[in-house]
mmCIF file of C-alpha atoms in Angstrom:
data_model
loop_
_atom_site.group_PDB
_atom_site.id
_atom_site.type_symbol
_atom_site.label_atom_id
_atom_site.label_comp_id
_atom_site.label_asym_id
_atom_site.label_seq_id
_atom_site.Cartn_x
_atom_site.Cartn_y
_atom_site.Cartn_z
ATOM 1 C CA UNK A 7 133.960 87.677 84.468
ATOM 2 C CA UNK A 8 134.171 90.419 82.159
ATOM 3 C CA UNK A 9 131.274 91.781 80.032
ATOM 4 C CA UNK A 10 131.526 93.573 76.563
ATOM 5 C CA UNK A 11 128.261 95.195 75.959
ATOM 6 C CA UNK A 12 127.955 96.562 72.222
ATOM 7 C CA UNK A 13 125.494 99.438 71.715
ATOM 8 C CA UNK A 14 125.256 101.009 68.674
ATOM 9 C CA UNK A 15 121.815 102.545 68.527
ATOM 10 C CA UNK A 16 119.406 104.345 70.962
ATOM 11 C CA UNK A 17 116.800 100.868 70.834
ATOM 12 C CA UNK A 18 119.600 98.891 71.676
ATOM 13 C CA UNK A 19 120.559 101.479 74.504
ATOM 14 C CA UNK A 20 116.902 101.374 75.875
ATOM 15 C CA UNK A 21 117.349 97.713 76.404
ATOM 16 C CA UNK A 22 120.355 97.061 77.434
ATOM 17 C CA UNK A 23 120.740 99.688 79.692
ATOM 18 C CA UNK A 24 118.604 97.020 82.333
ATOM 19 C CA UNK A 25 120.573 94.698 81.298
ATOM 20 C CA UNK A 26 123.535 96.579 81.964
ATOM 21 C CA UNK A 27 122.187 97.108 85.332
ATOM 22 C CA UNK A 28 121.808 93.900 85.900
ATOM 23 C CA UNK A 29 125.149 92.578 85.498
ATOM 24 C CA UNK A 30 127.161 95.451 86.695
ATOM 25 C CA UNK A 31 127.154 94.024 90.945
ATOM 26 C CA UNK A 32 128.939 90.827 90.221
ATOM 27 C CA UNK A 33 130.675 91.490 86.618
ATOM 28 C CA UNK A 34 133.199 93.743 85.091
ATOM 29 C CA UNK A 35 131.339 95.294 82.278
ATOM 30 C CA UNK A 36 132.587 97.159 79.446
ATOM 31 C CA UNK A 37 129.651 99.711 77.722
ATOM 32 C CA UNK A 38 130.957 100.646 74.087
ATOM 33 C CA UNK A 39 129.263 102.605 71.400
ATOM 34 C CA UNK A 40 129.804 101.129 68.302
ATOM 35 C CA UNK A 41 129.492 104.742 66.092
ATOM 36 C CA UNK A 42 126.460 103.820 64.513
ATOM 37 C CA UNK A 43 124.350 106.369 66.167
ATOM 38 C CA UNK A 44 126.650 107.503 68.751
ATOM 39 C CA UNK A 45 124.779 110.888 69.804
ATOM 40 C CA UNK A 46 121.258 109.283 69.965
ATOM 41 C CA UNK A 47 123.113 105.814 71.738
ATOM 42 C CA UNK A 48 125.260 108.335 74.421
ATOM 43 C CA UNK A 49 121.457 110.115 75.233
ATOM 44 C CA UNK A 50 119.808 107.413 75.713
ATOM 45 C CA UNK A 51 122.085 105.835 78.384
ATOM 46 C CA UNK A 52 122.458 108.894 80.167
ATOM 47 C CA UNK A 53 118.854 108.504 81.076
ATOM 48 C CA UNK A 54 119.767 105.589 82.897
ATOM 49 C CA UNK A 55 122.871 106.964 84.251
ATOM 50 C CA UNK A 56 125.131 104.814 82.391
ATOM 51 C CA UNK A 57 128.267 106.470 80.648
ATOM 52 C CA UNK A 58 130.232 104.459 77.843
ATOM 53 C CA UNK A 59 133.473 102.943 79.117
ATOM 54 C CA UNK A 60 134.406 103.077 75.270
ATOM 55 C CA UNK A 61 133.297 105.004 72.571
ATOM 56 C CA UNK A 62 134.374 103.850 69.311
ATOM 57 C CA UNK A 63 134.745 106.352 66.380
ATOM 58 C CA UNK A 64 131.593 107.642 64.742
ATOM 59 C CA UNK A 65 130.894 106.117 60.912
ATOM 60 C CA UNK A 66 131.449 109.419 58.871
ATOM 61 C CA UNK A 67 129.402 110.365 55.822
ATOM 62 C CA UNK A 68 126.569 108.165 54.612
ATOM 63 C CA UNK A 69 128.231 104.734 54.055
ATOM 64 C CA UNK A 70 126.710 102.150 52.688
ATOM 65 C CA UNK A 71 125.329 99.104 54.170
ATOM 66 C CA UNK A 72 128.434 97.034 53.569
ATOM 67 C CA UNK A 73 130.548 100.104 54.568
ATOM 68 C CA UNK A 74 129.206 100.785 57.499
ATOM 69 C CA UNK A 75 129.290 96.845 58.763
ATOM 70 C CA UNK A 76 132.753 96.105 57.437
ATOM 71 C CA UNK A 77 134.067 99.491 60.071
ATOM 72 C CA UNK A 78 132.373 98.815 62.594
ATOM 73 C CA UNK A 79 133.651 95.021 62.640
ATOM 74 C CA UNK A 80 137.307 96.484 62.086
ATOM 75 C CA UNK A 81 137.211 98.506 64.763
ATOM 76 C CA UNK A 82 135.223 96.318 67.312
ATOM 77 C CA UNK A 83 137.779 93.514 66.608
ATOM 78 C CA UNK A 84 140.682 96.089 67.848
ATOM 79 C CA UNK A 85 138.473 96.794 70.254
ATOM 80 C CA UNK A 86 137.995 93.048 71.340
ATOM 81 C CA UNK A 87 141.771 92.270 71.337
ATOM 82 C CA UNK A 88 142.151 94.941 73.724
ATOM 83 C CA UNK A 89 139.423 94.241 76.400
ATOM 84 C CA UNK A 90 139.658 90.235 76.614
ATOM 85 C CA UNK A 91 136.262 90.049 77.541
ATOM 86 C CA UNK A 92 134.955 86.823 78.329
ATOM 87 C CA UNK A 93 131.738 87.718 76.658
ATOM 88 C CA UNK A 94 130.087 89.728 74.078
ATOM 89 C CA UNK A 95 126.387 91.122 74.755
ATOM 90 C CA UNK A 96 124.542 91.951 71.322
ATOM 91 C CA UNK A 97 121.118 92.866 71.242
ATOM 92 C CA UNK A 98 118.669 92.909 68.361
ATOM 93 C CA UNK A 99 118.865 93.156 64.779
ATOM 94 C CA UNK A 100 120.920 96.287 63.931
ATOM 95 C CA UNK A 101 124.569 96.453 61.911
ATOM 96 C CA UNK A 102 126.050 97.330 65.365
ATOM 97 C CA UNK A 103 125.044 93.902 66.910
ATOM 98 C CA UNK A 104 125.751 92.330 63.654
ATOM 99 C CA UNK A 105 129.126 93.809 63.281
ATOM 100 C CA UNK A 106 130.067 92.593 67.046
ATOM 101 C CA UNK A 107 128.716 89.495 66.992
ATOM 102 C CA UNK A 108 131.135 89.055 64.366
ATOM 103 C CA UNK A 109 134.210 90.348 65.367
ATOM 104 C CA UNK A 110 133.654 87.846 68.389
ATOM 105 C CA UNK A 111 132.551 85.230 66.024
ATOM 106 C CA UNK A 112 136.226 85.581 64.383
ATOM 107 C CA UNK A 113 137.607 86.220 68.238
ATOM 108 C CA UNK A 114 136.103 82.442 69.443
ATOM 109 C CA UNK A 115 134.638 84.993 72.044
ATOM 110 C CA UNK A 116 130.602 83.198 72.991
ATOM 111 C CA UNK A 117 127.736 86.501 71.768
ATOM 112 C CA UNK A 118 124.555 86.402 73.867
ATOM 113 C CA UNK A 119 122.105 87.665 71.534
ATOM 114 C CA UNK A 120 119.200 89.336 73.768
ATOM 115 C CA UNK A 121 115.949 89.857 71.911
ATOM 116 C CA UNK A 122 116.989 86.553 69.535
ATOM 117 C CA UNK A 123 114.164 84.733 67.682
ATOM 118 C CA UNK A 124 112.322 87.517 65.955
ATOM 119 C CA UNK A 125 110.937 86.793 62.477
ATOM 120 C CA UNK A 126 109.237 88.186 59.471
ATOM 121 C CA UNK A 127 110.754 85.188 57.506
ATOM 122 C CA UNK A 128 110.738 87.523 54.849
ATOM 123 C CA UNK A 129 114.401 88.963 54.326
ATOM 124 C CA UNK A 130 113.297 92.542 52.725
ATOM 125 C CA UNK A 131 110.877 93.437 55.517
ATOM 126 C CA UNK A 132 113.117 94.495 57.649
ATOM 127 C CA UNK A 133 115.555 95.438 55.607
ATOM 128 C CA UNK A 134 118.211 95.030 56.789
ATOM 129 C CA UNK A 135 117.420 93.829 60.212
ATOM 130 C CA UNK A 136 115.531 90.219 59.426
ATOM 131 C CA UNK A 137 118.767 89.152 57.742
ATOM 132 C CA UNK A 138 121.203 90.528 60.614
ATOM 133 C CA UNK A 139 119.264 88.844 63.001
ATOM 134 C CA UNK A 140 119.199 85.778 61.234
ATOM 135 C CA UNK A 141 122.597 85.600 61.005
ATOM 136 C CA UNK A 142 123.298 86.416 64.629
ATOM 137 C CA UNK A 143 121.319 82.939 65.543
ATOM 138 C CA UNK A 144 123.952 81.030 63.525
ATOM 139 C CA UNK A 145 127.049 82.762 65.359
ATOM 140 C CA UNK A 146 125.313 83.154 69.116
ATOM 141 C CA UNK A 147 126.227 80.820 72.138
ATOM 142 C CA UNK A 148 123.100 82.061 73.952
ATOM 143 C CA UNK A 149 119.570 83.068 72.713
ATOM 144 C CA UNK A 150 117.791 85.203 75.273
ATOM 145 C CA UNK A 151 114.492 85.316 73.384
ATOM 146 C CA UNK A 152 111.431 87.787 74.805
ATOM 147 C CA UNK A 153 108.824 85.572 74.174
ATOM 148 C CA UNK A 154 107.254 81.589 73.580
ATOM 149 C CA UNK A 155 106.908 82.584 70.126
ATOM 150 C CA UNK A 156 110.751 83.491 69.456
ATOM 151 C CA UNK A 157 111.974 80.904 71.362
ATOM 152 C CA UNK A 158 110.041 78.340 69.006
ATOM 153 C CA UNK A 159 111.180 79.888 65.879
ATOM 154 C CA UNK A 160 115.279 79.563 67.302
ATOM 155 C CA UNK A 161 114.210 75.798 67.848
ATOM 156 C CA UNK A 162 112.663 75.415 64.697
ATOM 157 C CA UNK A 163 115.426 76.520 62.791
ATOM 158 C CA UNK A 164 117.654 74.123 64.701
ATOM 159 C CA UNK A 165 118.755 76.165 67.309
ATOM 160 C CA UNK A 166 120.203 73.752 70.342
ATOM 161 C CA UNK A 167 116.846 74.463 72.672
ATOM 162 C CA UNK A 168 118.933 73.950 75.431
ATOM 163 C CA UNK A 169 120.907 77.520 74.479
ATOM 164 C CA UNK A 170 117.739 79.177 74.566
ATOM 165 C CA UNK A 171 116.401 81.518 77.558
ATOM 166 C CA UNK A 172 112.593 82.560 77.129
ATOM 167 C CA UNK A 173 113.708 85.611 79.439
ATOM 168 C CA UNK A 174 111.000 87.997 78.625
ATOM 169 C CA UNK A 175 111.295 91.454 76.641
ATOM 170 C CA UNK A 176 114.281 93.704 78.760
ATOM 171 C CA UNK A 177 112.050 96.890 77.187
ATOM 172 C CA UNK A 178 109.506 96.082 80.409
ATOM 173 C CA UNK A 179 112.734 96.606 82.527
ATOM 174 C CA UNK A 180 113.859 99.729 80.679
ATOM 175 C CA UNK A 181 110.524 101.603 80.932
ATOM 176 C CA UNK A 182 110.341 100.598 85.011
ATOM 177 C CA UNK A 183 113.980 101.513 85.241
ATOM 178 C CA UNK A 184 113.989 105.059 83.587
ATOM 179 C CA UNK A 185 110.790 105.745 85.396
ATOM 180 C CA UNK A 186 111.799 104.510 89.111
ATOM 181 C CA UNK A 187 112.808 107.543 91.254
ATOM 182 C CA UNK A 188 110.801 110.775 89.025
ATOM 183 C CA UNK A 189 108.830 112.051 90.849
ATOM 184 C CA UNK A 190 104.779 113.912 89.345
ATOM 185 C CA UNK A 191 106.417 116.999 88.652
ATOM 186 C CA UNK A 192 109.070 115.523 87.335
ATOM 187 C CA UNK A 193 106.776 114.269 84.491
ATOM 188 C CA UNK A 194 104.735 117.420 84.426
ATOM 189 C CA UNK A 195 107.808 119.806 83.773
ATOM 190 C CA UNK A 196 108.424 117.743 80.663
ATOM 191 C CA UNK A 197 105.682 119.502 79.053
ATOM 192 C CA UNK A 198 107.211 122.617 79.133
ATOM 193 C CA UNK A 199 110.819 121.390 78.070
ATOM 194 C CA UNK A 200 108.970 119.610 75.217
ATOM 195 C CA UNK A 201 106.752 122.091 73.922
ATOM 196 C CA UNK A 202 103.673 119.612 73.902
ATOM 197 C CA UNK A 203 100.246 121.312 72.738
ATOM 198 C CA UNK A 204 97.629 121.060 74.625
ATOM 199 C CA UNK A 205 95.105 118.721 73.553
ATOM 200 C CA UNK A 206 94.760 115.109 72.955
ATOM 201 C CA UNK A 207 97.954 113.947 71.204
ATOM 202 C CA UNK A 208 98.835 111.222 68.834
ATOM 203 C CA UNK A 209 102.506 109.945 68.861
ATOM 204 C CA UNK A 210 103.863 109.302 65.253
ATOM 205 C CA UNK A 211 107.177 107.760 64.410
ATOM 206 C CA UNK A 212 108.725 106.340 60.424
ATOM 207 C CA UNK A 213 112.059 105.831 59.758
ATOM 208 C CA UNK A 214 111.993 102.207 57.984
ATOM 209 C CA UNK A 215 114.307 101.923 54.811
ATOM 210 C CA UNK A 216 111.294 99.952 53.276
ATOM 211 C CA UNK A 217 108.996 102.668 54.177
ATOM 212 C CA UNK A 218 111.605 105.344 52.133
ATOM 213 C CA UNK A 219 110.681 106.871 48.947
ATOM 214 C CA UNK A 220 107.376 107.179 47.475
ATOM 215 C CA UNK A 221 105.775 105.304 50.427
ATOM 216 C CA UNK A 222 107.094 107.918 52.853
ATOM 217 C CA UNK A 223 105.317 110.624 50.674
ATOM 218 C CA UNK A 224 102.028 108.087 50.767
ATOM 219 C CA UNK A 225 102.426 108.287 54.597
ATOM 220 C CA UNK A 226 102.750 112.049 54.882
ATOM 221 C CA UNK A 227 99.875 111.983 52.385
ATOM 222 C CA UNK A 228 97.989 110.231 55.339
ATOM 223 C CA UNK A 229 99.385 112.310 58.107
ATOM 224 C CA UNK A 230 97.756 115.323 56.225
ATOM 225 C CA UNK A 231 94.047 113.137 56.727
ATOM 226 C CA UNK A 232 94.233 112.470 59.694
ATOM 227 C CA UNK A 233 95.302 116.084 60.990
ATOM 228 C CA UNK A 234 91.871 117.054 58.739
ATOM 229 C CA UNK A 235 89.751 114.717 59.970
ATOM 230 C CA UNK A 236 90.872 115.212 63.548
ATOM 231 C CA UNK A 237 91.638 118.515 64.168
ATOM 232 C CA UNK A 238 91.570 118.368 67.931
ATOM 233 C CA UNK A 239 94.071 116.270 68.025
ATOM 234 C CA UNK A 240 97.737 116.994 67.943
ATOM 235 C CA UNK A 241 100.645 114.913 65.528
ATOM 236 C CA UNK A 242 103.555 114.657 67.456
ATOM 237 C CA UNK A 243 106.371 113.616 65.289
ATOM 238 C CA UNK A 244 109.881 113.453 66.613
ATOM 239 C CA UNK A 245 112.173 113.555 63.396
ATOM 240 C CA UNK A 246 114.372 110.628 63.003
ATOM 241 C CA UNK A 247 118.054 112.062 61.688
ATOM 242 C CA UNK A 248 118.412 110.274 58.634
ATOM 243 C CA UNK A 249 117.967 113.072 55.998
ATOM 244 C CA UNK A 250 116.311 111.643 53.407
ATOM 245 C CA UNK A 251 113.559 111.086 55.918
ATOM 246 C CA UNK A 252 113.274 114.347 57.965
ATOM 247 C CA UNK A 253 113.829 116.399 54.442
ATOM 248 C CA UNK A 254 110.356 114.801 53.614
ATOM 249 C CA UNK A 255 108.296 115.143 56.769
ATOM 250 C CA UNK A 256 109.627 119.223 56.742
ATOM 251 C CA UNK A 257 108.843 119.510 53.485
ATOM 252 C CA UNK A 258 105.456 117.304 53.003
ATOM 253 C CA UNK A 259 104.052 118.123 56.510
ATOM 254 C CA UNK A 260 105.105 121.787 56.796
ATOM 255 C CA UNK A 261 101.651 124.102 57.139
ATOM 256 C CA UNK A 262 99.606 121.550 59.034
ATOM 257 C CA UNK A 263 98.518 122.983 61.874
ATOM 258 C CA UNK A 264 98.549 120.130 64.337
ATOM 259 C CA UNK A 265 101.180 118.488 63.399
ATOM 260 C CA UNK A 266 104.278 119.484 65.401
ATOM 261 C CA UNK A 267 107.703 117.848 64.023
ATOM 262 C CA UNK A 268 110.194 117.716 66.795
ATOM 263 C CA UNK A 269 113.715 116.498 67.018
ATOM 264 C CA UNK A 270 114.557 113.291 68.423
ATOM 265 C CA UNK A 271 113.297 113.017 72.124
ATOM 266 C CA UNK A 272 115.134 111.198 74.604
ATOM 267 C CA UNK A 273 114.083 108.142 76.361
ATOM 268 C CA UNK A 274 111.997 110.176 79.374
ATOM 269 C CA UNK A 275 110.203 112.346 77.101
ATOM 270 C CA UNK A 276 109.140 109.458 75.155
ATOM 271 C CA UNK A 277 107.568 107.815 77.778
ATOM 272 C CA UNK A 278 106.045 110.818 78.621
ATOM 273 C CA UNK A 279 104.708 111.308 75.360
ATOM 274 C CA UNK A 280 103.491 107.344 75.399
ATOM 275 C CA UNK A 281 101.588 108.297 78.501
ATOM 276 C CA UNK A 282 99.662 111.127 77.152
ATOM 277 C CA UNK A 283 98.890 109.976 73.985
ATOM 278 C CA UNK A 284 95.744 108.393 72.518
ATOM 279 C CA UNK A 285 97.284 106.366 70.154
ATOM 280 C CA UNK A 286 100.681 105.352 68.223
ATOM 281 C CA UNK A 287 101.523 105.129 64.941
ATOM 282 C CA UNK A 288 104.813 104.178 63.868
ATOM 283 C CA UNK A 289 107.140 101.297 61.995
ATOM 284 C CA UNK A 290 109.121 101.219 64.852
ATOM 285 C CA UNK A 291 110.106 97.893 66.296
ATOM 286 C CA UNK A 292 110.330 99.030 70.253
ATOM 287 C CA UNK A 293 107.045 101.375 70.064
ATOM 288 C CA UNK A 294 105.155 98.134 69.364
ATOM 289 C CA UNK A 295 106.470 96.609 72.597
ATOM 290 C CA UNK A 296 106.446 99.887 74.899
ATOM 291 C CA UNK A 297 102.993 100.953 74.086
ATOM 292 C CA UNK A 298 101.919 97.541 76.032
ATOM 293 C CA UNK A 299 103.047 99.154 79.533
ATOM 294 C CA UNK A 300 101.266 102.030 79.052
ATOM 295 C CA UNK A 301 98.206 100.108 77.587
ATOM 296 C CA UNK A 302 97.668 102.362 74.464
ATOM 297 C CA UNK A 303 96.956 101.109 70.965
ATOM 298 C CA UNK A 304 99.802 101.028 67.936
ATOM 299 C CA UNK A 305 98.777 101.398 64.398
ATOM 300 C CA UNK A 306 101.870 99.646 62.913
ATOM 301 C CA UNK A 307 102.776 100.658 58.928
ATOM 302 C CA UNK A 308 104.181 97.794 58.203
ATOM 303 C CA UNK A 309 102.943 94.950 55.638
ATOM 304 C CA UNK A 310 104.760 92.694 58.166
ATOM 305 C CA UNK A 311 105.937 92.578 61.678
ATOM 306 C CA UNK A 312 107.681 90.716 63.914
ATOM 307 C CA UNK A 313 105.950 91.758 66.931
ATOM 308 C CA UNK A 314 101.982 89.555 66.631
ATOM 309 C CA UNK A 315 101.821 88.773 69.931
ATOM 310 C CA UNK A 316 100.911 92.731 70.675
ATOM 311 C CA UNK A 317 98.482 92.076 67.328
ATOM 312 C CA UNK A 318 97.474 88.701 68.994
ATOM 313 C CA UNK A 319 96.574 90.784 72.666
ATOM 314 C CA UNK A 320 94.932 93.187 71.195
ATOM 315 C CA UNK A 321 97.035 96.530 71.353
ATOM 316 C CA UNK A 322 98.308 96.795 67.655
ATOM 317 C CA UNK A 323 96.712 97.084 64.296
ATOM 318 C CA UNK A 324 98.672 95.837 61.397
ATOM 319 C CA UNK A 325 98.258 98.469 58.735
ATOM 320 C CA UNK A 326 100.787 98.149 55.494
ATOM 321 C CA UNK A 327 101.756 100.884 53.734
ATOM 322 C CA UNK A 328 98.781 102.056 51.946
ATOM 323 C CA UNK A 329 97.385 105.204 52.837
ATOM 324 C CA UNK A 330 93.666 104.355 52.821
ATOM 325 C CA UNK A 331 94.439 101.344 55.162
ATOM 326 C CA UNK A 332 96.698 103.648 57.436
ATOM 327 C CA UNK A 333 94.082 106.477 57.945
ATOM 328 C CA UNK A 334 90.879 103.898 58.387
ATOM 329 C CA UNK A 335 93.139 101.568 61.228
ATOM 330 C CA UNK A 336 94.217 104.751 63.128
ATOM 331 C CA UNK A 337 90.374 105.812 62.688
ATOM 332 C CA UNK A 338 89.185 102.723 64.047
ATOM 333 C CA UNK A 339 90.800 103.407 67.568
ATOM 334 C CA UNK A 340 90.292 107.374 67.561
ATOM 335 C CA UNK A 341 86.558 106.782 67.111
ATOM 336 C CA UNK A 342 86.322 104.181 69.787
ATOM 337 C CA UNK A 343 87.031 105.296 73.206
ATOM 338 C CA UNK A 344 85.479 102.340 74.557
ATOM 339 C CA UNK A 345 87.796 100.042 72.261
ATOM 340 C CA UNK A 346 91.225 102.089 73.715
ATOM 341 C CA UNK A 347 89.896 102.090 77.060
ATOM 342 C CA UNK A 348 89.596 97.907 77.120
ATOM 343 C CA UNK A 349 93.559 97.943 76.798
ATOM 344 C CA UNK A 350 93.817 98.484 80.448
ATOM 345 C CA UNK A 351 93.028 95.608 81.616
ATOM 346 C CA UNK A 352 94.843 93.378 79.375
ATOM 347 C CA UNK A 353 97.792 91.494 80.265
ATOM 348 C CA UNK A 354 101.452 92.811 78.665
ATOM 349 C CA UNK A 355 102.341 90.202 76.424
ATOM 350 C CA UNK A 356 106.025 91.145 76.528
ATOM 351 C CA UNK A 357 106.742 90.117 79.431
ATOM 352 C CA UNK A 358 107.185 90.904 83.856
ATOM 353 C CA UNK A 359 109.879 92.890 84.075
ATOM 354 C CA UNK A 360 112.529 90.738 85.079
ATOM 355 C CA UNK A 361 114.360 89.879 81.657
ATOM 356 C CA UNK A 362 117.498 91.314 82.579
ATOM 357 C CA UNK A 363 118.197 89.615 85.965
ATOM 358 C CA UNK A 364 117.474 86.315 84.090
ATOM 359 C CA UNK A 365 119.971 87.123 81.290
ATOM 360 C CA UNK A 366 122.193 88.216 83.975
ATOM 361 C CA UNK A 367 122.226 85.614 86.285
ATOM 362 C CA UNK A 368 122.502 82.793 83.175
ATOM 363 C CA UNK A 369 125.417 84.775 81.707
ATOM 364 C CA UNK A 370 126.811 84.538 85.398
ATOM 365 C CA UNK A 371 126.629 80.599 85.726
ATOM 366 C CA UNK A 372 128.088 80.198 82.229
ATOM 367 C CA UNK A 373 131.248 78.490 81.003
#
């Protein structure tokens, strides 16, 4: 059987790299970087070991949406024709697994879609994920969805249940996976290579197209608070590379004393960074999930999310966008040592780190 894996950004690296893994003993598996992100996608394998077999040209410039979709499906497709593979491995929600899931589509070559099911049911929040994966339900031949709750919503929407895998989140995999042979130091010397200060830290992350414009200055606006109102603590940022969002954190958050804007890390160093901080606060999608291994609390800036079961267990708040809101939630945790240390004894709702081999061995049996 052979495997075409399409990776296009460094989430979908994190969590197919297990899956990846997985697969690799009893299946000829292609790894190919779409071009989407290819620098972040290529780091983010390497620390997993994994090395694209193909790496498709990089998107040039700042294409639009429809741009950027309609070359990466051209060039996947040539890519397709070439391989043969006998499947197509998407995960998520971005315009890479979109764009392949498509050229397969058009191909008659079967997509599993691994993390299928999520929903906002509201087509603007993500923008443009919700509607990607949407789409990739209707095109799909299996749904490996991370949870009860996604699996449902694929049935609901008249997905044939009997296409559907509840296989768990592969993120659970991915954090065991790139931490399994480090040793202490290991971990210890990553201070040093990241310049962390001293001091209890708070992880911060915002890249969101909703979350662009004025509501990323309302954000830095309370980033600014709660460097004031906590000025022990230390705002690590790592700078996502879209301009038109690290222009504004340089130029909004520039003089605050402990808040330290850093370029992207890598996979490691953001688990290392999840395991000293106090707290998260992002829009990310994946921080919402890998904060549950660690057993820290997200403050999510989102009006929406579809992530509740880590609302539902207890380890994120659901904030919005408004400032006010933003600084109180992250306030609420801060001031409550008691309240962050309850996390560690409750269950990860995202699953028990065996998503991949499930995915694997279905993929495996299939016709």
């Amino acid at each position: 059987m052979k495997v075409f894996v399409a990776i296009g950004t460094r989430p979908e690296a994190i969590k197919l790299a297990p899956v990846v893994a997985a697969l690799r003993p009893k299946a000829d598996v292609v790894v190919a970087t779409t071009g989407q992100h290819p620098r972040l996608a290529v780091g983010a394998l390497a620390d997993f070991g994994i090395v694209p077999d193909l790496a498709l040209p990089p998107i040039e410039g700042r294409p639009s949406l429809a741009q950027l979709t309609a070359s990466m499906t051209a060039v996947l497709d040539l890519a397709l024709v070439g391989q043969k593979p006998d499947w197509v491995v998407v995960q998520g929600d971005t315009n890479s697994a979109f764009a392949a899931g498509l050229a397969a589509y058009y191909r008659s070559i079967p997509v599993a879609h691994v993390e299928a099911g999520l929903r906002t049911g509201n087509l603007a929040m993500p923008f443009p994920e919700e509607g990607n994966r949407q789409m990739l339900a209707r095109i799909a031949r299996w749904h490996f969805a991370p949870t009860v709750r996604a699996a449902a919503n694929l049935v609901s929407e008249g997905v044939d249940r009997t296409r559907v895998v509840m296989s768990g989140n592969t993120v659970v995999d991915a954090v065991a996976l790139a931490r399994a042979g480090r040793r202490e130091e290991d971990w210890k010397a990553l201070d040093a290579a990241l310049a962390l200060p001293d001091g209890p830290l708070v992880l911060v992350s915002c890249h969101r197209r909703e979350n662009r414009g004025q509501t990323l200055l309302d954000i830095c606006s309370a980033i600014r608070r709660l460097a004031a109102r906590y000025p022990l603590h230390r705002l690590v940022l790592p700078m996502h590379p879209e301009p038109d969002v690290r222009t504004v954190f340089q130029v909004e958050l520039a003089g605050v004393d402990n808040v330290f804007l850093r370029e992207p890390f890598g996979y490691v160093e953001t688990l290392h960074a999840l395991d000293r901080c106090d707290l998260v606060l992002t829009d990310s999608g994946g921080l919402q999930e890998e904060v549950a291994t660690y057993r820290k609390p997200v403050v999510v800036m989102r009006d929406q999310t579809e992530r509740p079961e880590g609302i539902e267990a207890g380890f994120a708040s659901l904030a919005g966008r408004d400032p006010d809101r933003i600084v109180s939630e992250v306030s609420g945790w801060l001031d409550d040592p008691q309240r962050r240390a309850r996390l560690a004894g409750v269950a990860n709702p995202y699953g028990d780190g065996s998503a991949s081999r499930r995915i694997a061995e279905t993929l495996l049996v299939s016709d």
